[in-house]
XYZ file of C-alpha atoms in Angstrom:
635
model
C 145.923 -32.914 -75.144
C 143.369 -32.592 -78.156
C 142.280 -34.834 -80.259
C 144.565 -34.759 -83.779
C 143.267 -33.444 -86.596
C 141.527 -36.102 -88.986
C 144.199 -36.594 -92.423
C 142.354 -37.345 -96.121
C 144.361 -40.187 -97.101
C 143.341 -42.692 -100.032
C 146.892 -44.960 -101.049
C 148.580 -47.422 -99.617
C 147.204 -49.962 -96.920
C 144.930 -47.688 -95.209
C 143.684 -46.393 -98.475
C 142.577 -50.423 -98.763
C 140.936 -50.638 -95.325
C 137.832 -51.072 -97.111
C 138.463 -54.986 -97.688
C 137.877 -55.452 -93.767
C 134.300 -54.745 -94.533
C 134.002 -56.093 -97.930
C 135.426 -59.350 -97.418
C 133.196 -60.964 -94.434
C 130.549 -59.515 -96.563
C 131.257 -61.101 -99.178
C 131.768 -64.486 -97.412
C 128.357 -63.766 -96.461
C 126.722 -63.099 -99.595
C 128.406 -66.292 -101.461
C 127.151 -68.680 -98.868
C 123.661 -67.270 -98.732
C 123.375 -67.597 -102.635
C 125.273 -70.803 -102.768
C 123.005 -72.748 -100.520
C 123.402 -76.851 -99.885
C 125.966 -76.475 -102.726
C 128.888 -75.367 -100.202
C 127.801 -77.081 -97.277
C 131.279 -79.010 -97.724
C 133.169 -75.965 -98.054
C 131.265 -73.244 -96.779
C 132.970 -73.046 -92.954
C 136.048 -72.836 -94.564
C 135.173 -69.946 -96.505
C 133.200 -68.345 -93.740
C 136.819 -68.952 -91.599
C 138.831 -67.501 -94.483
C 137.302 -64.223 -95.041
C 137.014 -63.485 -91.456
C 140.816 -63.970 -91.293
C 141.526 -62.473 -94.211
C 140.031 -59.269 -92.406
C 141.976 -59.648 -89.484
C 144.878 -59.263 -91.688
C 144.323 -56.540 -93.415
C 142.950 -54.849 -89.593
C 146.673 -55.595 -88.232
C 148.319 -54.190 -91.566
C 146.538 -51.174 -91.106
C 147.341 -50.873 -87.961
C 151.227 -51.221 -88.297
C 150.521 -48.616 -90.557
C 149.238 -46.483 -88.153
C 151.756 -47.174 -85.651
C 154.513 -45.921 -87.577
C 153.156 -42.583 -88.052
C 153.585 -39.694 -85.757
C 150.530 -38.724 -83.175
C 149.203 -35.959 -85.070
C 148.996 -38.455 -88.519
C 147.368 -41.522 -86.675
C 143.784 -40.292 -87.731
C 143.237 -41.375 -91.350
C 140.013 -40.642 -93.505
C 139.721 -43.120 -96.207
C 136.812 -41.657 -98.621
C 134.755 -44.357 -100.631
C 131.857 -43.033 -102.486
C 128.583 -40.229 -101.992
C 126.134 -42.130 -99.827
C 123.385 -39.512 -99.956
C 123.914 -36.594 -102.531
C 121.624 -33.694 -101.976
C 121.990 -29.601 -101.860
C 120.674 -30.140 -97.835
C 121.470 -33.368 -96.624
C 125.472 -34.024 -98.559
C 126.285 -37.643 -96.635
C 129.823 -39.221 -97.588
C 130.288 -42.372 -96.660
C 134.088 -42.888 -95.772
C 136.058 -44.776 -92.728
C 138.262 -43.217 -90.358
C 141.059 -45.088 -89.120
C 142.521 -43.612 -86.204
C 143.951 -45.908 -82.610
C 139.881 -46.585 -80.857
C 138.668 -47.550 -84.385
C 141.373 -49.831 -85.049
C 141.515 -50.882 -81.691
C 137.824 -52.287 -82.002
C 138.654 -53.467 -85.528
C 141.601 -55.953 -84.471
C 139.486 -56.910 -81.510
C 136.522 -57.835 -83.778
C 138.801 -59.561 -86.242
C 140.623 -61.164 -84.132
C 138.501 -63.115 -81.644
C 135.906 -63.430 -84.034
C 137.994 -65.347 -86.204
C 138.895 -67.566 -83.016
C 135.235 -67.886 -82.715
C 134.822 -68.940 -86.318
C 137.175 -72.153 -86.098
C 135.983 -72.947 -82.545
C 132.876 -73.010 -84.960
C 134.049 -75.403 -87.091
C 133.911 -78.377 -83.975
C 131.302 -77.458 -82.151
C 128.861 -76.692 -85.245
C 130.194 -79.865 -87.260
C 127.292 -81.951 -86.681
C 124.528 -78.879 -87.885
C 123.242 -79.413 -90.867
C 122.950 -76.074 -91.562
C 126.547 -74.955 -90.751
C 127.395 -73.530 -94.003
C 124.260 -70.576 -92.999
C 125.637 -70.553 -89.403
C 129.295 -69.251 -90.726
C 127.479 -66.783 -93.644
C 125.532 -65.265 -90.205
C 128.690 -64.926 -88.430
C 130.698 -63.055 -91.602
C 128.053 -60.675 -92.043
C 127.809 -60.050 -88.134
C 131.383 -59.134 -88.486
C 131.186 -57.066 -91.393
C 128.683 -54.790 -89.872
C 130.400 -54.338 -86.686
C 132.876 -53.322 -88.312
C 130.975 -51.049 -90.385
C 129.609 -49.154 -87.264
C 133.189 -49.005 -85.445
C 135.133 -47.867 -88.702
C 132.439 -45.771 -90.569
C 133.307 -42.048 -89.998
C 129.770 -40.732 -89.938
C 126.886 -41.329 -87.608
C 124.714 -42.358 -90.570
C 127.351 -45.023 -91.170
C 127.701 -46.180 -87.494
C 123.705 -46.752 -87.817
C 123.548 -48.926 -90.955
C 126.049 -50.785 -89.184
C 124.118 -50.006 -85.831
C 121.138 -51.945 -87.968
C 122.916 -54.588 -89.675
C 124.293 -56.382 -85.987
C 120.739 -56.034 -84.890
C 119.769 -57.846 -87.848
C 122.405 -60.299 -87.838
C 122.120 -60.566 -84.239
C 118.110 -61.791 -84.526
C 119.701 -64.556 -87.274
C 122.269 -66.021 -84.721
C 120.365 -65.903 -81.570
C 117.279 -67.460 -83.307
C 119.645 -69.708 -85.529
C 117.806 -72.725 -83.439
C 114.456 -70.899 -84.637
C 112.877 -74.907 -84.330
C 113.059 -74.217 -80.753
C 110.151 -72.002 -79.618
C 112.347 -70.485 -76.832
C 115.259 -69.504 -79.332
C 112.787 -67.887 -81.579
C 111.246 -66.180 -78.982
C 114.878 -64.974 -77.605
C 115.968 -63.289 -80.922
C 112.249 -61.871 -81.563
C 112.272 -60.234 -77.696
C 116.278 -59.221 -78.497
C 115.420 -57.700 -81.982
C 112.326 -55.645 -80.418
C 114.338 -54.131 -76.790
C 116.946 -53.425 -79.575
C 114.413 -51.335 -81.430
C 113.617 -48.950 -78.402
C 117.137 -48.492 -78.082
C 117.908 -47.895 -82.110
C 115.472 -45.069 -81.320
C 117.309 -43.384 -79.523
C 120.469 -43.632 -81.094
C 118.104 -42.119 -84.765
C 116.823 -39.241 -82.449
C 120.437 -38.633 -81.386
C 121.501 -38.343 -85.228
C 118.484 -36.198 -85.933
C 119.340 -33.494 -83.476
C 122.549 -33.806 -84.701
C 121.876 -33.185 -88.409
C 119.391 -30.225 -87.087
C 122.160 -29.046 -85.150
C 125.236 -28.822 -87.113
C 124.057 -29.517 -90.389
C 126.108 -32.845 -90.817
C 126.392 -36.010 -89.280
C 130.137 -36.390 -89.776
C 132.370 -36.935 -86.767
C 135.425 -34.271 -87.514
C 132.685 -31.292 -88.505
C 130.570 -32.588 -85.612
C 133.143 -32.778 -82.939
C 134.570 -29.732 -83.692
C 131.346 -27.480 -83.710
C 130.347 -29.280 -80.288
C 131.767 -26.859 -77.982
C 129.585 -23.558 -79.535
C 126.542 -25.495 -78.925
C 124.362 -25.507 -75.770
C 124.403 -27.480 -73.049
C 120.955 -28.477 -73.450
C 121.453 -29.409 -77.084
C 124.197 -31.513 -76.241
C 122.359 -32.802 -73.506
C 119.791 -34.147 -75.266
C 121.709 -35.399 -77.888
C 123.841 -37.665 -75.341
C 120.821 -38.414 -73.656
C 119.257 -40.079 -76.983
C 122.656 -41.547 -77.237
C 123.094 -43.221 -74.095
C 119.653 -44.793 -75.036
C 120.871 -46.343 -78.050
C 124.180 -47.602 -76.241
C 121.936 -49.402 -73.006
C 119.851 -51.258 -75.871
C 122.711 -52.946 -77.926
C 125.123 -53.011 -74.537
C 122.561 -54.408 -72.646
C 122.718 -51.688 -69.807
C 119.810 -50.857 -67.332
C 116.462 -50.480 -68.268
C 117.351 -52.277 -71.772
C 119.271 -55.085 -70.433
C 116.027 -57.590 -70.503
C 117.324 -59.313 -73.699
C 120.606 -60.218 -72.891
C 120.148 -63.559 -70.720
C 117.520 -64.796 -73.163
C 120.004 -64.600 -76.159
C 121.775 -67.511 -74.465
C 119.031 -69.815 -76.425
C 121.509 -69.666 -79.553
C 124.656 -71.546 -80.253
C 127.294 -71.404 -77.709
C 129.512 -69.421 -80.317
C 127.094 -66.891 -80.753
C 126.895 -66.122 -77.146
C 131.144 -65.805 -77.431
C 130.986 -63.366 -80.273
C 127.802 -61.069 -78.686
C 128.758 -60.784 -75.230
C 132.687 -60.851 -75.511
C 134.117 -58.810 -78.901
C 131.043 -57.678 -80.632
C 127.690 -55.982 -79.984
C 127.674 -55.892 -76.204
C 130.904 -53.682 -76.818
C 129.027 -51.393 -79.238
C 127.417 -48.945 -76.818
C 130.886 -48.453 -74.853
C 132.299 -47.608 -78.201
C 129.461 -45.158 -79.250
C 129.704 -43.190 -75.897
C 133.514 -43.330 -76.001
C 133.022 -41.635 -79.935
C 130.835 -39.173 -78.503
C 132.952 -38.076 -76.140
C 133.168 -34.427 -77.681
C 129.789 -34.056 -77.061
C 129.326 -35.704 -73.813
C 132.104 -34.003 -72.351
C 129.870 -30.631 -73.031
C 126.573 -31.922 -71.118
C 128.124 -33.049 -67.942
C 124.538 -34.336 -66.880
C 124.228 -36.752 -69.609
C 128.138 -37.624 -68.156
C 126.519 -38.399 -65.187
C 123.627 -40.209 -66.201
C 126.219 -42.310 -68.213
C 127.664 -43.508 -64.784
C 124.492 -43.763 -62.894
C 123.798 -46.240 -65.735
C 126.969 -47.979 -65.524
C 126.899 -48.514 -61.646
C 123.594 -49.777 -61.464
C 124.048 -52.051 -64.291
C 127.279 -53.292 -62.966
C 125.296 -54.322 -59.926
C 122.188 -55.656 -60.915
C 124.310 -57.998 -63.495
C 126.543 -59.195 -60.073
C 123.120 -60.188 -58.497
C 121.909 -61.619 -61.353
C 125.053 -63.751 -61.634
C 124.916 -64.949 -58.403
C 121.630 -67.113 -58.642
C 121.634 -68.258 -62.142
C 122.135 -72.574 -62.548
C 122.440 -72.265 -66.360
C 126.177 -71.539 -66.774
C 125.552 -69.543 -69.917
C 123.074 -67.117 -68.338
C 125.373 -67.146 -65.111
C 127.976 -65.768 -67.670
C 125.745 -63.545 -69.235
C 124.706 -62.008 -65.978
C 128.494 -61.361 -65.857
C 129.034 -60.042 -69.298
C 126.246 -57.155 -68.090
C 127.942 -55.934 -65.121
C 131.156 -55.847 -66.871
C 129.616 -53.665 -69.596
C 128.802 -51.758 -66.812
C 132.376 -51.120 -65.359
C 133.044 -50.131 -69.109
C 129.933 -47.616 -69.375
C 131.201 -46.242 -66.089
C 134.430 -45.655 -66.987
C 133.073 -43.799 -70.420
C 130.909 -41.317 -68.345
C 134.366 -40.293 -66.615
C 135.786 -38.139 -68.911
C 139.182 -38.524 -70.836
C 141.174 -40.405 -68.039
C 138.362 -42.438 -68.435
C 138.410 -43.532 -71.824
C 141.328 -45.317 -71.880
C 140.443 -47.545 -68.810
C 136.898 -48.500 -70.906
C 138.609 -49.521 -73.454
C 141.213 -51.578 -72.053
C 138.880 -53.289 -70.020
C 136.561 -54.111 -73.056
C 139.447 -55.827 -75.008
C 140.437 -57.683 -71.753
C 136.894 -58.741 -71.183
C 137.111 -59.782 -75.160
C 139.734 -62.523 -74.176
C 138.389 -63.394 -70.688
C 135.357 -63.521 -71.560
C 135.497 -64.970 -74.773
C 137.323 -68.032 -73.133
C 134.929 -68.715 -70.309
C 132.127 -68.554 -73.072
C 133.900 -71.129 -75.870
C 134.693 -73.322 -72.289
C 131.305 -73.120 -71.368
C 130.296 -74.405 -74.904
C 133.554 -76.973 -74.748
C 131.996 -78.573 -71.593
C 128.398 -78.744 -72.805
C 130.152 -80.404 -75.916
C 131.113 -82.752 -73.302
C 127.799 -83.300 -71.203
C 125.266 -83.777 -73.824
C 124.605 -80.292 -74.513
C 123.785 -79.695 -70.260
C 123.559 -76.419 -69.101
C 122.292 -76.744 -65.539
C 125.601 -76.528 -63.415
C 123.916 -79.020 -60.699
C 124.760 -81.797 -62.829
C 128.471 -80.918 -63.411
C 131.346 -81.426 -61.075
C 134.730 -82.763 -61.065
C 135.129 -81.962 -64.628
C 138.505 -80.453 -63.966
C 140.172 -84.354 -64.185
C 138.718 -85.358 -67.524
C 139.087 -81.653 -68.865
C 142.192 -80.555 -67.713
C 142.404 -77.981 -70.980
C 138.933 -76.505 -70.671
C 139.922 -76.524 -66.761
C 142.610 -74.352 -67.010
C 142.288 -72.144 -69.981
C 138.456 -71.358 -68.341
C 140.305 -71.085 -64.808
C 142.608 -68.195 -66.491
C 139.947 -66.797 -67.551
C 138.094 -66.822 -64.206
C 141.032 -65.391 -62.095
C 141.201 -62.499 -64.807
C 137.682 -61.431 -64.635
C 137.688 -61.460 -60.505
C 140.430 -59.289 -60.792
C 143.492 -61.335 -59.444
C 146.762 -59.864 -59.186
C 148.988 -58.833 -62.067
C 146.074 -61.331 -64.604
C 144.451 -58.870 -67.070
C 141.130 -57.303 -65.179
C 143.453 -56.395 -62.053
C 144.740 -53.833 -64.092
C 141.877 -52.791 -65.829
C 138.977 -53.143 -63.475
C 140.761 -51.905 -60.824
C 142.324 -48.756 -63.282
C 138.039 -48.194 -63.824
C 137.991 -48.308 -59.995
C 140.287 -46.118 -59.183
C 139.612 -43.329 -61.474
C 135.722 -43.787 -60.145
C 136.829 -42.968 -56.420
C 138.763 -40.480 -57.207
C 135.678 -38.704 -59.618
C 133.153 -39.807 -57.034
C 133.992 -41.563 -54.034
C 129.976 -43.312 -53.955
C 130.237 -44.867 -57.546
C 134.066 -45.921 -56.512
C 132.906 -47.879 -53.611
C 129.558 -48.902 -55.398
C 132.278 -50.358 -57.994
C 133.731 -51.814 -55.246
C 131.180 -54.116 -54.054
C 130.309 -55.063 -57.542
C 134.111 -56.486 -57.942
C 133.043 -58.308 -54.237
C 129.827 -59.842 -55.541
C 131.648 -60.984 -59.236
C 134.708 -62.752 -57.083
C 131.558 -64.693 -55.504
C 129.262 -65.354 -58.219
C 132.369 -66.131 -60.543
C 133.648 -68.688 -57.925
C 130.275 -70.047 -57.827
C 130.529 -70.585 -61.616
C 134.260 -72.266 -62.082
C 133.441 -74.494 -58.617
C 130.040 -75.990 -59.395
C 131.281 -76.750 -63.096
C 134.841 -78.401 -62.432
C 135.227 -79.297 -58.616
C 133.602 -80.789 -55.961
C 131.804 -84.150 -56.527
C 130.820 -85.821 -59.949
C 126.743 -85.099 -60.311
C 126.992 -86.095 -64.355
C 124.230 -87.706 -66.051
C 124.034 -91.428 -66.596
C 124.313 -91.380 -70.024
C 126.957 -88.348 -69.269
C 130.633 -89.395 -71.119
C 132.451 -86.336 -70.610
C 135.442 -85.886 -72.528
C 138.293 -83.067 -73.810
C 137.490 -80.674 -76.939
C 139.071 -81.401 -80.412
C 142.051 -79.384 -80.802
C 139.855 -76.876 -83.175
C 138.217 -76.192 -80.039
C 140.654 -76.190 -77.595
C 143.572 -74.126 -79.605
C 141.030 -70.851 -79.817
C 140.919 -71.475 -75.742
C 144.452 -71.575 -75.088
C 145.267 -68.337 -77.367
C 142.738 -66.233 -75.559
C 143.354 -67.278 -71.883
C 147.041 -66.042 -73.405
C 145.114 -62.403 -73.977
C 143.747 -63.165 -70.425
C 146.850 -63.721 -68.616
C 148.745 -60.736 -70.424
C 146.557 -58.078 -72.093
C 145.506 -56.147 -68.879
C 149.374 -55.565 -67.916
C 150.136 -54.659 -71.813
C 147.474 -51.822 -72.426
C 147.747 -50.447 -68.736
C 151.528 -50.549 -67.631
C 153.174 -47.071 -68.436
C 149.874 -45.845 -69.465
C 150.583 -47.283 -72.955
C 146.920 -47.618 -74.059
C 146.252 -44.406 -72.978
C 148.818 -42.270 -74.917
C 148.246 -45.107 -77.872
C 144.623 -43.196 -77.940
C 145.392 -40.175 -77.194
C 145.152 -38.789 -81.346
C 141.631 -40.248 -81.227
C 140.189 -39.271 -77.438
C 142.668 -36.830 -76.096
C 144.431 -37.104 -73.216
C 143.835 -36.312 -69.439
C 145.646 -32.776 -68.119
C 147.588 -35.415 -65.944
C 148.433 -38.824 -66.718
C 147.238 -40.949 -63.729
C 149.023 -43.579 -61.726
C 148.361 -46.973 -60.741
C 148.655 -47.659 -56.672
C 148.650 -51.537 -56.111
C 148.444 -50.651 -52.460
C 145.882 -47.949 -52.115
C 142.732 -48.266 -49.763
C 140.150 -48.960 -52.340
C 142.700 -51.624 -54.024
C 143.129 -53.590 -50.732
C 139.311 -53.229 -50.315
C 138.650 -54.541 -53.582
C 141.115 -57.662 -53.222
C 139.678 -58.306 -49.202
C 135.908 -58.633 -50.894
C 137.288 -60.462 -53.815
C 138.987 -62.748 -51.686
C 135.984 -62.988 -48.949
C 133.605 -63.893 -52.326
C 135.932 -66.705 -53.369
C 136.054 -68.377 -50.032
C 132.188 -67.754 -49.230
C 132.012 -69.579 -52.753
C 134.137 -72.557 -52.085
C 132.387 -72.820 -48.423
C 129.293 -72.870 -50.222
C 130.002 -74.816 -53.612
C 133.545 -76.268 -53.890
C 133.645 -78.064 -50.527
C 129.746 -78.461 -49.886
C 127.556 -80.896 -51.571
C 125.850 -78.951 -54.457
C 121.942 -79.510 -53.855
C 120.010 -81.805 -57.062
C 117.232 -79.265 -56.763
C 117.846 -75.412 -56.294
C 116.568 -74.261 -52.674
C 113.777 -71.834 -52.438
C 115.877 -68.915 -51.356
C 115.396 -65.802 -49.525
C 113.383 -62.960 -51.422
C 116.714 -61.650 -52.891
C 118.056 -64.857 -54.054
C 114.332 -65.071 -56.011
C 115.343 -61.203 -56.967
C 117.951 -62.857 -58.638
C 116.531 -65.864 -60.192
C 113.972 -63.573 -61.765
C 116.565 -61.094 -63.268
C 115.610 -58.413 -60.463
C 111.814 -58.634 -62.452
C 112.796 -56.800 -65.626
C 110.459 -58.980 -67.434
C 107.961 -58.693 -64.814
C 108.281 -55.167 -64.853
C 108.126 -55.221 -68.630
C 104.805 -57.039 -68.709
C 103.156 -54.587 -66.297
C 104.322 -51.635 -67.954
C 104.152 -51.808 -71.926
C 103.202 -55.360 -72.844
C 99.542 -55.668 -70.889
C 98.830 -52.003 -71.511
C 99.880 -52.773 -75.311
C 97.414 -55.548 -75.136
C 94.531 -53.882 -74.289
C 94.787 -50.929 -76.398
C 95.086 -53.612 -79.060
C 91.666 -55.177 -77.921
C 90.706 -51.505 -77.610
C 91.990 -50.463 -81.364
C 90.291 -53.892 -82.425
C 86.925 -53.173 -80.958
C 86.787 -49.697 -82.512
C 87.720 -51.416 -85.617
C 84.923 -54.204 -85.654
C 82.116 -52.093 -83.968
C 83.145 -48.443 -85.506
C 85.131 -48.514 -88.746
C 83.627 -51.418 -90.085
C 80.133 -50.687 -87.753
C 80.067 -47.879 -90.441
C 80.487 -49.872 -93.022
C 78.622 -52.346 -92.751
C 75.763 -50.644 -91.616
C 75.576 -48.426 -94.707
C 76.112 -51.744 -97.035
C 72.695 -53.307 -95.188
C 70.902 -49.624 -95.145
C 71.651 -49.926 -99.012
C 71.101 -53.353 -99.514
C 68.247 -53.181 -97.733
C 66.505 -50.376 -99.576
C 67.420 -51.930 -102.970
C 65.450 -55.114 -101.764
C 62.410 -52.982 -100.696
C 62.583 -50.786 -104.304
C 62.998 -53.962 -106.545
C 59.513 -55.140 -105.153
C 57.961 -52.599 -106.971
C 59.884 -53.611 -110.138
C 57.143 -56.413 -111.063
C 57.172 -56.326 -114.967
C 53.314 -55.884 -115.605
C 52.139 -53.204 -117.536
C 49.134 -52.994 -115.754
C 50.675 -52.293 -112.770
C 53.421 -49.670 -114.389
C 50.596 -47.868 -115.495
C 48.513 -47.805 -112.682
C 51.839 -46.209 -111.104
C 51.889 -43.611 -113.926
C 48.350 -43.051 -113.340
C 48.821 -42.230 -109.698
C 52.447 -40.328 -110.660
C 50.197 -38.198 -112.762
C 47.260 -37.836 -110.067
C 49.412 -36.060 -107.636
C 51.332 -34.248 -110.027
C 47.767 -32.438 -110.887
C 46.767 -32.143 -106.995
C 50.140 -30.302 -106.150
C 49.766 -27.849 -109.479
C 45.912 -27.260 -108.063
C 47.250 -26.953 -104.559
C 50.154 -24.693 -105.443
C 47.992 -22.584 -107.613
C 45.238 -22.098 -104.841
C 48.242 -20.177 -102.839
């Protein structure tokens, strides 16, 4: 099945979509402007308009879900964005099931984020910026997810980068933190790129940059058109979804506010990449390399994350090494094609809940422990924190993939459909679900079992309820979502008027070889991990380690390799473009300023202000004046 055809509409609720965007925007813009004046008020407001928007997201999409297939892909038209006789851009949203889909998602956890906000920011002093960073980070991810041009998607594209640099470096009195955003907001620039060559060749190519026009063009082009065009995509996607060789930035960004980690690595930007390939699927679908470069990506990102996960202490970056390789189930999942689709996305909203919980109970516990981070110094936390315990436990069991909780039925959907397109990234996929039952284990048994290693001056104690209510709804998404979307293929067919559907619908087998596989390593990582961690004493200071556990430690040496590569070189053809500077341009100049100065001082000696000595100088002027005319005359 096809894609539907895209429907002009401009009335009723739909026709008013255009508040999702406007109104975190707008949150954002009055608590810039009002400065120390709302800092009593200005959380509230942020948490308002970010719920407001997830209203009018699940309006429109009732809406939507009472019209027939072939009417469930809505173009709302807003205004002329670029007007010109060559390049005619009109800047408009399409509402169809993956936009909306991404729009309730954003909405909706965000806004959980927001009033988790509201405790663990109360003490900031500068909370009231804090919330007007969050509302415009959710107005321009939903810009780039509901924006039915790829001009559009890259102001919105721009505008989480920007926003992103804000949050992440929110703590810019920290050195680290304002290192963290500066390294994120530069990797994201490689990446951003890409994604502008993409739109180029796209523009050159078709002569517009809207989707419907776009999309339905794609097939009469070449394959090494579209090739490159995917190719410059995929680049954009691996900088803001933090996929192999762009994923450097991703465990830094942990240096900003536990919140801000929940709303990049669990609903928003990390999710923005998936979503661009999964838009693109038109033209991705036509350059079956780029398709496979797309998976390539995916598996070895899925991988390297799993290692990385495995040796981190800090239970943010632990969970960021996590939220990496399972952006990489989700790229690999895009790069499969239309039965793909469906699994990607699925598994991106589950990871939105699961994810989003272990992140807010990361930040609930550090609430607790002083701000800590080093999981050494936790332990036995699940008896004082028996809400952060379990709602973080929920999560937990769904990322690992236990039966019937959410990821069992998406990761192992992504798995499935893997083996079946190529049995080496299936069983690559399933050692990655292996290594995250371990590393995951690792995470949840070092922070709330075994013995107490807390602090002295360590009190730890439950969340507020502001806190702990945002937990307990998303470990609900957790538990449930996975079996919701995946069950009777109802995501799948709930997309179909935006991504197609597959020539035949697959089936989910429970019982098949790679899902016994998959449940044997999961099960083998979580007892290796409570060998190792939940019965064992937990060493004060991290062992040495083999050369792959320091692999790990060091984030397999992207950094390293970063330095050697483009930083170093970039150094020295700075020194290099100085020196030419200081010795050439300016060499020049300065040499031509002394040559004249120089020859001015030599010429005013002979300005001495005696008329003797003027005419003496005439005299002499007029001597060989006479001796050339005699000479020249003589010829």
């Amino acid at each position: 099945m096809e894609p539907a055809e895209i429907v002009q509409h401009s009335g009723g609720v739909v026709g008013a979509s255009w508040l999702m965007i406007v109104l975190p925007l707008l949150g954002s813009v009055i608590l810039l402007l009002a400065g120390r004046r709302s800092d009593r008020w200005g959380h509230l407001l942020g948490v308002g308009m970010s719920l407001a928007s997830f209203v009018v997201a699940v309006l429109v999409f009732l809406d939507l879900l009472g019209l027939g297939d072939d009417q469930r892909r809505r173009l709302v038209e807003l205004y002329d964005f670029i007007p010109g006789p060559a390049f005619d851009v009109k800047m408009g949203l399409l509402l169809d099931p993956l936009s909306i889909s991404f729009a309730l998602l954003i909405t909706g956890v965000g806004s959980l984020i927001h009033i988790y906000s509201i405790g663990y920011m109360a003490h900031d002093p500068d909370r009231r910026r804090f919330f007007a960073y969050l509302n415009l980070f959710i107005a321009a991810m939903l810009l780039l997810v509901l924006a039915d041009n790829y001009l559009g998607l890259y102001v919105g594209w721009e505008g989480v980068g920007l926003a992103s640099y804000l949050l992440i470096g929110f703590w810019q009195h920290k050195p680290t933190a304002a290192a963290a955003a500066k390294k994120a907001f530069i990797v994201n620039r490689v990446g951003d790129m890409g994604l502008a060559l993409g739109v180029f060749v796209i523009f050159t190519t078709f002569g517009t940059v809207a989707y419907g026009p776009v999309f339905a063009a794609a097939p009469q082009a070449s394959q090494g058109t579209l090739t490159l065009i995917g190719l410059a995509l995929l680049l954009g996607a691996c900088g803001k979804s933090a996929q192999l060789p762009l994923q450097s930035w991703l465990l830094d960004a942990m240096e900003g506010p536990t919140p801000v980690s929940a709303l990049i690595h669990a609903a928003t930007m990390v999710t923005a990449g998936v979503y661009l390939v999964v838009r693109s699927g038109a033209i991705f679908e036509g350059a079956p390399t780029a398709q496979l470069v797309v998976t390539i990506v995916g598996v070895a990102t899925l991988l390297a994350g799993a290692i990385i996960g495995t040796a981190k202490d800090d239970i943010k970056k632990a969970l960021a090494g996590s939220t990496m390789s399972q952006i990489g189930y989700m790229m690999l999942a895009a790069g499969l094609g239309p039965v793909g689709y469906a699994f990607a996305i699925a598994h991106l909203i589950a990871h939105g809940f699961f994810k989003a919980s272990m992140f807010l109970g990361a930040g609930s516990v550090m609430h607790a422990m002083n701000d800590e981070v080093d999981m050494r110094k936790y332990g036995g936390l699940a008896s004082v924190m028996k809400i952060t315990w379990i709602t973080f436990g929920l999560g937990y069991l769904a990322i690992i993939g236990f039966p019937l909780l959410s990821g069992y039925w998406t990761k192992d959907g992504i798995i499935e459909t893997a083996m079946e397109h190529n049995a080496i990234l299936g069983w690559l996929a399933v050692v990655g679900a292996g290594i995250t039952g371990f590393y995951m284990s690792r995470v949840f048994f070092m922070t709330f079992h075994g013995t107490r290693r807390w602090d002295k001056d360590a009190h730890p104690h439950e969340s507020p309820a502001v806190m702990t209510w945002p937990l307990i709804i998303l470990s609900i998404g957790s538990v449930f979502g996975g079996a919701f979307l995946i069950v009777g293929n109802r995501f799948m067919q709930f997309l179909a008027p935006a991504v197609g559907l597959p020539e035949e619908l697959p089936t989910f087998h429970p019982f098949s070889v790679p899902g016994l596989t998959t449940l044997a390593l999961v099960a083998a990582g979580v007892v290796f991990a409570w060998m190792r961690y939940g019965r064992a004493a937990v060493p004060e200071v991290a062992p040495r380690g083999s050369f792959v556990t320091v692999f790990a430690r060091r984030d397999l040496y992207g950094d390293a390799l970063n330095e050697a590569l483009f930083m170093r070189p970039g150094q020295w053809l700075t020194r290099l473009a100085v020196f030419f500077d200081n010795r050439g341009v300016d060499g020049v100049v300065n040499g031509l300023a002394a040559l004249v100065g120089g020859t001015s001082g030599r010429l005013r000696r002979v300005q001495t202000g005696f008329v003797r000595s003027y005419a003496l100088s005439i005299f002499f002027g007029a001597a060989l004046l006479v001796g050339a005319w005699f000479v020249v005359g003589n010829l």
